Amino acid sequence: MWLLTASVLLAVASLVAGGRSPHADYVEELVRANSFGSRFSNNIYEDARLNVPDLIRKYGYPVQSHNVRTSDGYILQMFRIPHGRDQNNVPGVKKPVVFLMHGLFASSADWVLMGPGNAFGYLLAEEGYDVWMGNARGSTYSRRHIRLNPDSKINKSFWHFSWDEIGNIDLPAMINYALAASGQKKLHYIGHSQGTTVFFVMGSLRPEFNNKILSMHAFGPVAYMAHNKSPLLNAIAPHVNNIEKIVSFIGTGEFFGNTSVSTWFGDTFCRDGTSTQSMCSNMIFLITGRNEEQFNATMLPVIMGHYPAGAAARQLVHYGQSIAGREFRRYDHGWMRNMVTYGTRRPPRYNLGNIKIPTFLHYTYNDPLSQAEDVTRLHEELGAGVKMLVPHPLFNHIDFMWAIDAKELLYDRVLDLMRSVEE
Ligand SMILES: *[C@@H]1O[C@H](CO)[C@@H](O)[C@H](O)[C@H]1NC(C)=O
Ligand SMILES: *[C@@H]1O[C@H](CO)[C@@H](O)[C@H](O)[C@H]1NC(C)=O
Ligand SMILES: *[C@@H]1O[C@H](CO)[C@@H](O)[C@H](O)[C@H]1NC(C)=O
């Protein structure tokens, strides 16, 4: 979500820059790196161009890739870090499973970008967890369907989904798969931003999943959005119903699915030593809240190499509906299609009371997208919710993923909570 503004600026910048090949510098750098004899160098900037499995391999962790087919034909990719770097799998010993779900315009890269010692994906593996990372339909690693073509300009059906389908169809498919493959009956769920929204959707519509989740940790929880403080989202909220029309008129219904411009932009303008680096940070803070103290600007080119990871316009529209309507409802197709789809003129509200899972809402006072008032309402309606304030006054929407001290401020506490429900 936060990359929306950034991406608009990037698109403009790329036009101004006049079509310079984004990959020119990279080829040279990789050749130099390889001349040291290993496949990957320890150059951090190279991480901008590595995909998630290659990133994980680069840092010496085991990784598996799994394809899951949904009931409506999407092929989703999940990545698994089955154990820590210097551990071996002991046959017959089942590790507890944790499932990680990324936010809007993001992908599973979120959980590994900051590298070993920092990124939660690696920390969880070192702590003895079997780590599964989901990728929502339409994002970089899940742009496939058995029949529909995501790039078709004629039939744009591939992109006709919002986060309702991600929660109602993708999550159940991925969670069932991870449980079957690991031989476990239950898992822990950790989501960031839209990764929390889709969990609340699943829990409301598919209460049978209450029995499959040990605990849920919501980083920057997003369900109610009446108090949303993101200037950009608030500006578009009144126009949501036109956005999808515009996006599918000029393209396919996909929003920001190509990282080549932002990768180039990050490399050119956001590296250490460039005079424009603070502009890059400011672009991000505009959407996520400002916290210079916890943001490692050195990592900007790596972050920009993996964003934006693509989404359907409807995901954005559905959030716009949540802001404008001040409720947490299913996607509003307009009253005629609502009658067909839901049997009512207005889309039904998600019934959060169906969720009986221990749900920990990790929130802060400096997150424009997850305001304390909205978190309080969510907390009141959940069956078993606990509010947990992150103990840092300026913690913002991306600090959940990337804060320099995320481990001390958040992850250690989450690990304690996970262990407490395992016993
Ligand atoms: C697009 O393809 C789907 C699935 O094959 C089909 O149901 C739909 O009618 C097609 N839409 C158009 C506009 O051709
Ligand atoms: C992204 O856009 C660039 C430039 O328009 C193009 O060369 C490249 O193939 C695109 N990448 C993908 C994955 O679509
Ligand atoms: C910021 O990231 C760079 C590159 O990964 C790393 O060398 C540095 O230690 C990080 N800074 C802090 C304060 O963690």
Short mmCIF file of C-alpha atoms and ligand atoms in Angstrom, two decimals:
data_model
loop_
_atom_site.label_atom_id
_atom_site.label_comp_id
_atom_site.label_asym_id
_atom_site.label_seq_id
_atom_site.Cartn_x
_atom_site.Cartn_y
_atom_site.Cartn_z
CA MET A 1 0.00 0.00 0.00
CA TRP A 2 2.72 2.40 0.99
CA LEU A 3 4.45 2.04 -2.30
CA LEU A 4 1.63 3.51 -4.26
CA THR A 5 2.92 7.07 -4.11
CA ALA A 6 6.47 5.90 -4.51
CA SER A 7 5.52 3.99 -7.60
CA VAL A 8 3.76 6.91 -9.17
CA LEU A 9 6.86 9.00 -8.59
CA LEU A 10 9.00 6.22 -9.99
CA ALA A 11 6.93 5.95 -13.10
CA VAL A 12 7.35 9.68 -13.65
CA ALA A 13 11.06 9.47 -12.94
CA SER A 14 11.48 6.66 -15.42
CA LEU A 15 9.80 8.70 -18.14
CA VAL A 16 12.05 11.64 -17.35
CA ALA A 17 15.10 9.40 -17.39
CA GLY A 18 14.31 8.47 -20.97
CA GLY A 19 14.29 4.70 -21.09
CA ARG A 20 17.85 3.96 -20.00
CA SER A 21 18.23 0.22 -19.66
CA PRO A 22 17.68 -0.63 -16.02
CA HIS A 23 19.93 -3.67 -16.23
CA ALA A 24 23.08 -2.22 -17.75
CA ASP A 25 25.07 -1.72 -14.52
CA TYR A 26 23.95 -4.96 -13.05
CA VAL A 27 25.46 -7.26 -15.64
CA GLU A 28 28.86 -5.73 -15.07
CA GLU A 29 28.58 -5.99 -11.30
CA LEU A 30 27.58 -9.62 -11.39
CA VAL A 31 30.48 -10.51 -13.64
CA ARG A 32 32.89 -8.86 -11.24
CA ALA A 33 31.26 -10.61 -8.31
CA ASN A 34 31.51 -13.98 -9.96
CA SER A 35 35.18 -13.56 -10.66
CA PHE A 36 35.75 -14.10 -6.94
CA GLY A 37 34.75 -17.69 -7.49
CA SER A 38 31.39 -18.05 -5.75
CA ARG A 39 27.99 -17.79 -7.35
CA PHE A 40 26.99 -14.89 -5.11
CA SER A 41 29.17 -12.09 -3.82
CA ASN A 42 28.68 -10.51 -0.43
CA ASN A 43 27.70 -7.32 -2.18
CA ILE A 44 24.42 -6.24 -0.59
CA TYR A 45 23.26 -4.39 -3.74
CA GLU A 46 23.13 -7.66 -5.63
CA ASP A 47 20.20 -8.65 -3.37
CA ALA A 48 18.00 -6.22 -5.28
CA ARG A 49 18.03 -8.58 -8.27
CA LEU A 50 17.89 -11.97 -6.60
CA ASN A 51 14.58 -13.73 -6.32
CA VAL A 52 13.50 -15.07 -2.94
CA PRO A 53 14.88 -18.63 -3.27
CA ASP A 54 18.22 -17.30 -4.55
CA LEU A 55 18.38 -14.78 -1.71
CA ILE A 56 17.82 -17.53 0.83
CA ARG A 57 20.43 -19.75 -0.82
CA LYS A 58 22.91 -16.89 -0.96
CA TYR A 59 22.84 -16.65 2.83
CA GLY A 60 23.35 -20.37 3.28
CA TYR A 61 19.83 -21.38 4.31
CA PRO A 62 17.91 -24.38 2.98
CA VAL A 63 14.92 -23.43 0.81
CA GLN A 64 12.12 -25.29 -0.93
CA SER A 65 9.58 -24.03 -3.42
CA HIS A 66 6.04 -25.46 -3.46
CA ASN A 67 3.20 -24.88 -5.91
CA VAL A 68 -0.38 -24.90 -4.66
CA ARG A 69 -3.42 -24.90 -6.91
CA THR A 70 -6.50 -23.08 -5.63
CA SER A 71 -10.08 -24.24 -6.21
CA ASP A 72 -10.49 -21.44 -8.79
CA GLY A 73 -7.34 -22.31 -10.72
CA TYR A 74 -4.63 -19.94 -9.46
CA ILE A 75 -1.17 -21.45 -8.99
CA LEU A 76 0.44 -20.03 -5.90
CA GLN A 77 4.07 -20.39 -4.97
CA MET A 78 5.16 -20.86 -1.38
CA PHE A 79 8.71 -20.82 -0.09
CA ARG A 80 9.81 -22.90 2.86
CA ILE A 81 12.87 -22.61 5.09
CA PRO A 82 12.65 -26.02 6.76
CA HIS A 83 15.34 -25.43 9.36
CA GLY A 84 18.15 -23.12 10.46
CA ARG A 85 21.49 -22.65 8.77
CA ASP A 86 23.65 -25.00 10.76
CA GLN A 87 20.95 -27.41 11.82
CA ASN A 88 19.93 -30.63 10.18
CA ASN A 89 16.48 -32.06 10.00
CA VAL A 90 16.26 -34.89 12.49
CA PRO A 91 14.10 -37.58 10.90
CA GLY A 92 10.93 -38.24 12.85
CA VAL A 93 11.08 -34.94 14.75
CA LYS A 94 8.40 -32.54 13.55
CA LYS A 95 9.14 -28.89 14.01
CA PRO A 96 6.36 -26.45 14.85
CA VAL A 97 5.18 -24.69 11.68
CA VAL A 98 4.86 -20.95 11.20
CA PHE A 99 3.15 -19.41 8.18
CA LEU A 100 4.10 -15.87 7.13
CA MET A 101 1.91 -13.65 4.96
CA HIS A 102 3.05 -10.42 3.30
CA GLY A 103 1.22 -7.12 2.73
CA LEU A 104 -0.21 -5.26 -0.27
CA PHE A 105 2.20 -4.72 -3.22
CA ALA A 106 4.61 -6.98 -1.35
CA SER A 107 5.67 -10.62 -1.54
CA SER A 108 7.40 -13.23 0.58
CA ALA A 109 10.61 -11.21 0.04
CA ASP A 110 9.45 -9.12 3.01
CA TRP A 111 10.47 -11.82 5.47
CA VAL A 112 14.06 -12.26 4.26
CA LEU A 113 15.19 -8.94 2.71
CA MET A 114 16.99 -7.68 5.80
CA GLY A 115 19.20 -10.74 5.90
CA PRO A 116 20.19 -13.28 8.58
CA GLY A 117 20.23 -11.92 12.11
CA ASN A 118 17.56 -9.33 11.22
CA ALA A 119 14.82 -10.74 9.00
CA PHE A 120 12.13 -12.65 10.88
CA GLY A 121 12.06 -15.54 8.37
CA TYR A 122 15.64 -16.48 9.27
CA LEU A 123 15.24 -15.82 12.99
CA LEU A 124 12.24 -18.16 13.14
CA ALA A 125 14.19 -20.90 11.34
CA GLU A 126 17.06 -20.50 13.82
CA GLU A 127 14.57 -20.73 16.69
CA GLY A 128 13.50 -24.18 15.55
CA TYR A 129 10.49 -23.38 13.35
CA ASP A 130 9.56 -24.84 10.00
CA VAL A 131 8.98 -21.57 8.12
CA TRP A 132 6.43 -21.31 5.27
CA MET A 133 6.02 -18.06 3.35
CA GLY A 134 2.92 -17.47 1.26
CA ASN A 135 2.53 -15.39 -1.90
CA ALA A 136 -0.91 -13.98 -2.71
CA ARG A 137 -2.47 -14.49 -6.14
CA GLY A 138 -1.29 -11.83 -8.57
CA SER A 139 1.98 -11.05 -6.76
CA THR A 140 5.38 -11.68 -8.38
CA TYR A 141 5.61 -15.34 -7.40
CA SER A 142 1.96 -16.27 -7.91
CA ARG A 143 1.14 -14.78 -11.32
CA ARG A 144 -0.14 -18.03 -12.81
CA HIS A 145 -3.46 -19.69 -13.50
CA ILE A 146 -4.41 -22.96 -15.14
CA ARG A 147 -6.45 -21.16 -17.85
CA LEU A 148 -6.33 -17.41 -17.44
CA ASN A 149 -3.45 -15.31 -18.71
CA PRO A 150 -2.36 -12.44 -16.40
CA ASP A 151 -0.94 -10.53 -19.38
CA SER A 152 -3.98 -10.83 -21.64
CA LYS A 153 -5.37 -7.50 -22.81
CA ILE A 154 -8.46 -9.22 -24.20
CA ASN A 155 -9.64 -11.31 -21.27
CA LYS A 156 -8.75 -9.64 -18.00
CA SER A 157 -10.49 -12.20 -15.79
CA PHE A 158 -7.21 -13.15 -14.10
CA TRP A 159 -7.28 -9.83 -12.20
CA HIS A 160 -10.89 -9.99 -11.03
CA PHE A 161 -10.19 -10.49 -7.35
CA SER A 162 -9.68 -8.47 -4.19
CA TRP A 163 -8.27 -9.47 -0.81
CA ASP A 164 -11.58 -11.21 -0.17
CA GLU A 165 -10.50 -14.06 -2.49
CA ILE A 166 -6.97 -14.06 -1.07
CA GLY A 167 -8.41 -14.63 2.42
CA ASN A 168 -11.29 -16.88 1.44
CA ILE A 169 -9.49 -19.10 -1.11
CA ASP A 170 -5.68 -18.61 -1.17
CA LEU A 171 -4.97 -18.75 2.55
CA PRO A 172 -6.98 -21.93 3.19
CA ALA A 173 -5.25 -23.61 0.23
CA MET A 174 -1.77 -22.61 1.38
CA ILE A 175 -2.37 -23.42 5.04
CA ASN A 176 -3.84 -26.85 4.25
CA TYR A 177 -0.87 -27.55 2.01
CA ALA A 178 1.71 -26.53 4.63
CA LEU A 179 -0.02 -28.68 7.26
CA ALA A 180 -0.20 -31.72 4.97
CA ALA A 181 3.43 -31.39 3.85
CA SER A 182 4.78 -30.91 7.37
CA GLY A 183 2.53 -33.52 8.98
CA GLN A 184 1.31 -31.03 11.59
CA LYS A 185 -2.27 -30.35 12.67
CA LYS A 186 -1.87 -26.67 13.53
CA LEU A 187 0.41 -23.78 12.75
CA HIS A 188 1.23 -20.25 13.89
CA TYR A 189 0.21 -17.43 11.58
CA ILE A 190 2.07 -14.14 11.28
CA GLY A 191 0.84 -11.46 8.89
CA HIS A 192 1.79 -7.90 8.05
CA SER A 193 -0.78 -5.30 6.94
CA GLN A 194 -2.86 -6.92 4.16
CA GLY A 195 -1.45 -10.19 5.52
CA THR A 196 -3.61 -9.49 8.59
CA THR A 197 -6.67 -8.38 6.59
CA VAL A 198 -6.75 -11.66 4.68
CA PHE A 199 -6.49 -13.62 7.93
CA PHE A 200 -9.54 -11.81 9.35
CA VAL A 201 -11.38 -12.57 6.10
CA MET A 202 -10.52 -16.27 6.36
CA GLY A 203 -11.42 -16.48 10.04
CA SER A 204 -14.80 -14.83 9.42
CA LEU A 205 -15.79 -16.82 6.34
CA ARG A 206 -14.13 -20.15 7.13
CA PRO A 207 -14.46 -20.70 10.89
CA GLU A 208 -13.31 -24.34 10.48
CA PHE A 209 -9.81 -22.85 10.39
CA ASN A 210 -10.11 -22.02 14.09
CA ASN A 211 -8.89 -25.58 14.67
CA LYS A 212 -5.82 -25.18 12.47
CA ILE A 213 -4.22 -22.08 13.94
CA LEU A 214 -2.22 -22.10 17.19
CA SER A 215 -1.78 -18.35 17.40
CA MET A 216 -2.07 -15.34 15.12
CA HIS A 217 0.25 -12.33 15.23
CA ALA A 218 -1.03 -9.28 13.40
CA PHE A 219 1.71 -6.75 12.54
CA GLY A 220 0.06 -3.40 11.78
CA PRO A 221 -3.47 -4.91 11.82
CA VAL A 222 -5.77 -3.67 9.04
CA ALA A 223 -9.50 -4.41 9.15
CA TYR A 224 -11.40 -1.24 10.10
CA MET A 225 -10.02 1.81 8.34
CA ALA A 226 -12.34 4.61 9.38
CA HIS A 227 -9.45 6.51 11.02
CA ASN A 228 -6.91 5.82 8.29
CA LYS A 229 -4.36 8.66 8.11
CA SER A 230 -2.70 7.85 4.81
CA PRO A 231 -3.17 11.03 2.75
CA LEU A 232 -3.02 9.13 -0.49
CA LEU A 233 -5.59 6.46 0.40
CA ASN A 234 -7.92 9.03 1.85
CA ALA A 235 -7.66 11.04 -1.34
CA ILE A 236 -8.64 8.12 -3.53
CA ALA A 237 -11.29 6.62 -1.22
CA PRO A 238 -14.16 8.71 -2.63
CA HIS A 239 -13.22 7.70 -6.18
CA VAL A 240 -12.69 4.00 -5.63
CA ASN A 241 -15.29 2.88 -8.06
CA ASN A 242 -13.60 4.62 -10.94
CA ILE A 243 -10.14 3.31 -10.19
CA GLU A 244 -10.74 -0.19 -11.37
CA LYS A 245 -12.31 1.08 -14.58
CA ILE A 246 -9.33 3.31 -15.27
CA VAL A 247 -6.75 0.64 -14.47
CA SER A 248 -8.40 -2.00 -16.61
CA PHE A 249 -8.94 0.53 -19.39
CA ILE A 250 -5.24 1.35 -19.66
CA GLY A 251 -3.93 -2.09 -18.74
CA THR A 252 -5.04 -5.49 -17.54
CA GLY A 253 -6.35 -4.73 -14.07
CA GLU A 254 -2.94 -5.25 -12.53
CA PHE A 255 -1.35 -2.58 -10.36
CA PHE A 256 2.44 -2.15 -10.32
CA GLY A 257 3.55 -5.62 -11.24
CA ASN A 258 6.95 -4.72 -12.64
CA THR A 259 9.89 -3.90 -10.40
CA SER A 260 12.39 -3.07 -13.14
CA VAL A 261 11.84 0.69 -12.88
CA SER A 262 11.94 0.79 -9.09
CA THR A 263 15.02 -1.45 -9.07
CA TRP A 264 16.79 0.94 -11.38
CA PHE A 265 15.53 3.94 -9.43
CA GLY A 266 16.71 2.49 -6.12
CA ASP A 267 20.10 1.70 -7.52
CA THR A 268 20.55 5.12 -9.04
CA PHE A 269 19.05 7.46 -6.45
CA CYS A 270 18.87 5.62 -3.12
CA ARG A 271 22.34 4.16 -2.52
CA ASP A 272 24.60 5.26 0.30
CA GLY A 273 26.58 8.29 -0.81
CA THR A 274 23.95 9.67 -3.20
CA SER A 275 22.57 13.13 -2.39
CA THR A 276 19.07 11.90 -3.24
CA GLN A 277 18.96 9.09 -0.66
CA SER A 278 16.95 11.08 1.89
CA MET A 279 14.37 11.83 -0.80
CA CYS A 280 13.91 8.06 -1.19
CA SER A 281 13.40 7.62 2.56
CA ASN A 282 10.95 10.53 2.63
CA MET A 283 8.90 9.03 -0.18
CA ILE A 284 8.47 5.90 1.90
CA PHE A 285 7.81 7.76 5.18
CA LEU A 286 5.05 9.70 3.46
CA ILE A 287 3.03 6.51 3.29
CA THR A 288 4.27 4.50 6.26
CA GLY A 289 4.94 7.13 8.94
CA ARG A 290 8.32 8.70 9.71
CA ASN A 291 10.93 6.91 11.79
CA GLU A 292 14.45 7.74 10.68
CA GLU A 293 15.99 6.24 13.78
CA GLN A 294 14.83 2.71 12.94
CA PHE A 295 15.22 2.81 9.15
CA ASN A 296 18.43 1.50 7.61
CA ALA A 297 18.66 3.63 4.47
CA THR A 298 21.59 1.53 3.20
CA MET A 299 18.99 -1.15 2.43
CA LEU A 300 16.88 1.11 0.18
CA PRO A 301 18.18 -0.29 -3.13
CA VAL A 302 17.49 -3.83 -1.91
CA ILE A 303 13.97 -2.93 -0.79
CA MET A 304 13.21 -1.13 -4.06
CA GLY A 305 14.46 -4.16 -5.99
CA HIS A 306 11.55 -6.18 -4.58
CA TYR A 307 8.79 -3.56 -4.71
CA PRO A 308 6.18 -3.21 -5.92
CA ALA A 309 5.39 -6.91 -6.29
CA GLY A 310 2.02 -6.40 -7.99
CA ALA A 311 -1.62 -6.62 -7.02
CA ALA A 312 -5.06 -6.40 -8.59
CA ALA A 313 -6.64 -2.96 -8.74
CA ARG A 314 -9.57 -4.41 -6.79
CA GLN A 315 -7.39 -4.90 -3.72
CA LEU A 316 -6.86 -1.17 -3.58
CA VAL A 317 -10.51 -0.50 -4.37
CA HIS A 318 -11.63 -2.80 -1.56
CA TYR A 319 -9.49 -0.81 0.91
CA GLY A 320 -11.01 2.37 -0.48
CA GLN A 321 -14.45 0.91 0.24
CA SER A 322 -13.36 0.17 3.83
CA ILE A 323 -12.32 3.79 4.33
CA ALA A 324 -15.36 5.32 2.67
CA GLY A 325 -17.84 2.90 4.25
CA ARG A 326 -16.18 2.81 7.71
CA GLU A 327 -16.99 -0.89 7.96
CA PHE A 328 -15.24 -4.20 7.31
CA ARG A 329 -17.36 -5.68 4.52
CA ARG A 330 -16.98 -8.04 1.59
CA TYR A 331 -16.22 -6.54 -1.81
CA ASP A 332 -18.92 -4.21 -3.10
CA HIS A 333 -19.64 -5.15 -6.73
CA GLY A 334 -22.57 -2.74 -7.04
CA TRP A 335 -26.06 -3.74 -5.94
CA MET A 336 -26.99 -5.89 -8.92
CA ARG A 337 -23.97 -8.15 -8.74
CA ASN A 338 -24.15 -8.07 -4.94
CA MET A 339 -27.64 -9.61 -5.20
CA VAL A 340 -26.24 -12.41 -7.35
CA THR A 341 -23.07 -12.95 -5.30
CA TYR A 342 -24.29 -12.42 -1.74
CA GLY A 343 -28.09 -12.34 -2.02
CA THR A 344 -28.19 -8.85 -0.53
CA ARG A 345 -27.95 -5.36 -2.00
CA ARG A 346 -25.06 -4.40 0.27
CA PRO A 347 -22.09 -6.72 0.79
CA PRO A 348 -22.24 -8.55 4.14
CA ARG A 349 -19.97 -7.54 7.00
CA TYR A 350 -17.18 -9.93 7.95
CA ASN A 351 -18.16 -11.60 11.20
CA LEU A 352 -15.05 -11.22 13.34
CA GLY A 353 -16.80 -12.96 16.23
CA ASN A 354 -16.27 -16.23 14.35
CA ILE A 355 -12.54 -16.02 15.07
CA LYS A 356 -11.71 -17.92 18.26
CA ILE A 357 -7.95 -18.06 17.74
CA PRO A 358 -5.56 -16.37 20.20
CA THR A 359 -4.92 -13.22 18.16
CA PHE A 360 -2.19 -10.77 19.15
CA LEU A 361 -2.63 -7.32 17.63
CA HIS A 362 0.80 -5.67 17.52
CA TYR A 363 0.13 -2.00 16.90
CA THR A 364 1.80 1.39 17.34
CA TYR A 365 0.93 5.07 17.59
CA ASN A 366 2.78 6.08 14.42
CA ASP A 367 1.14 3.92 11.77
CA PRO A 368 -1.08 5.88 9.35
CA LEU A 369 -2.54 2.65 7.96
CA SER A 370 -3.35 1.00 11.26
CA GLN A 371 -4.69 3.60 13.66
CA ALA A 372 -5.13 2.81 17.35
CA GLU A 373 -8.89 3.60 17.27
CA ASP A 374 -9.44 1.14 14.45
CA VAL A 375 -7.33 -1.51 16.19
CA THR A 376 -9.43 -1.02 19.34
CA ARG A 377 -12.65 -1.69 17.44
CA LEU A 378 -11.12 -4.78 15.85
CA HIS A 379 -9.99 -5.96 19.28
CA GLU A 380 -13.47 -5.54 20.73
CA GLU A 381 -15.07 -7.64 18.01
CA LEU A 382 -12.56 -10.49 17.93
CA GLY A 383 -13.36 -13.60 19.92
CA ALA A 384 -9.93 -13.83 21.54
CA GLY A 385 -7.82 -10.77 20.80
CA VAL A 386 -4.99 -9.21 22.80
CA LYS A 387 -3.65 -5.73 22.04
CA MET A 388 0.14 -5.38 22.21
CA LEU A 389 1.67 -1.91 21.84
CA VAL A 390 5.18 -1.96 20.38
CA PRO A 391 7.39 -0.21 22.96
CA HIS A 392 8.79 2.50 20.69
CA PRO A 393 6.99 5.82 20.19
CA LEU A 394 7.78 6.22 16.47
CA PHE A 395 7.48 2.62 15.31
CA ASN A 396 5.81 2.83 11.87
CA HIS A 397 4.06 0.61 9.35
CA ILE A 398 7.25 -0.81 7.81
CA ASP A 399 9.21 -1.07 11.04
CA PHE A 400 7.34 -4.33 11.68
CA MET A 401 9.37 -5.76 8.81
CA TRP A 402 12.52 -3.69 8.65
CA ALA A 403 13.23 -1.75 11.85
CA ILE A 404 16.87 -1.90 12.89
CA ASP A 405 15.76 -3.11 16.35
CA ALA A 406 12.75 -5.17 15.23
CA LYS A 407 14.17 -8.23 16.98
CA GLU A 408 14.43 -6.58 20.40
CA LEU A 409 11.27 -4.49 20.05
CA LEU A 410 8.95 -7.09 18.55
CA TYR A 411 10.21 -10.48 17.38
CA ASP A 412 11.56 -11.68 20.75
CA ARG A 413 8.20 -10.95 22.32
CA VAL A 414 6.35 -12.73 19.51
CA LEU A 415 8.56 -15.81 19.95
CA ASP A 416 7.74 -15.88 23.68
CA LEU A 417 4.02 -15.65 22.92
CA MET A 418 4.25 -18.44 20.34
CA ARG A 419 5.99 -20.72 22.82
CA SER A 420 3.47 -19.90 25.53
CA VAL A 421 0.58 -21.26 23.43
CA GLU A 422 2.56 -24.35 22.35
CA GLU A 423 2.89 -25.58 25.92
C1 LIG B 1 -12.56 -14.87 -19.99
O1 LIG B 1 -12.28 -16.24 -19.70
C2 LIG B 1 -13.15 -16.81 -18.75
C3 LIG B 1 -12.63 -18.20 -18.42
O2 LIG B 1 -12.29 -18.92 -19.55
C4 LIG B 1 -14.58 -16.81 -19.26
O3 LIG B 1 -15.45 -17.35 -18.30
C5 LIG B 1 -14.98 -15.38 -19.57
O4 LIG B 1 -16.28 -15.36 -20.13
C6 LIG B 1 -13.98 -14.73 -20.50
N1 LIG B 1 -14.32 -13.31 -20.63
C7 LIG B 1 -14.29 -12.66 -21.78
C8 LIG B 1 -14.62 -11.20 -21.73
O5 LIG B 1 -14.01 -13.21 -22.83
C1 LIG B 2 9.26 -4.93 -16.94
O1 LIG B 2 9.35 -3.82 -17.80
C2 LIG B 2 10.56 -3.80 -18.58
C3 LIG B 2 10.62 -2.49 -19.33
O2 LIG B 2 9.36 -2.06 -19.79
C4 LIG B 2 10.57 -5.02 -19.49
O3 LIG B 2 11.73 -5.02 -20.27
C5 LIG B 2 10.54 -6.28 -18.63
O4 LIG B 2 10.48 -7.43 -19.43
C6 LIG B 2 9.36 -6.26 -17.68
N1 LIG B 2 9.48 -7.34 -16.75
C7 LIG B 2 8.51 -8.19 -16.51
C8 LIG B 2 8.80 -9.26 -15.50
O5 LIG B 2 7.41 -8.11 -17.03
C1 LIG B 3 22.39 -1.35 7.63
O1 LIG B 3 22.55 -2.28 6.58
C2 LIG B 3 23.88 -2.52 6.21
C3 LIG B 3 23.89 -3.45 5.01
O2 LIG B 3 23.22 -4.63 5.31
C4 LIG B 3 24.65 -3.12 7.39
O3 LIG B 3 26.00 -3.33 7.05
C5 LIG B 3 24.54 -2.16 8.58
O4 LIG B 3 25.14 -2.75 9.72
C6 LIG B 3 23.10 -1.83 8.88
N1 LIG B 3 23.02 -0.78 9.90
C7 LIG B 3 22.46 -0.96 11.08
C8 LIG B 3 22.47 0.22 12.00
O5 LIG B 3 21.97 -2.02 11.43
#
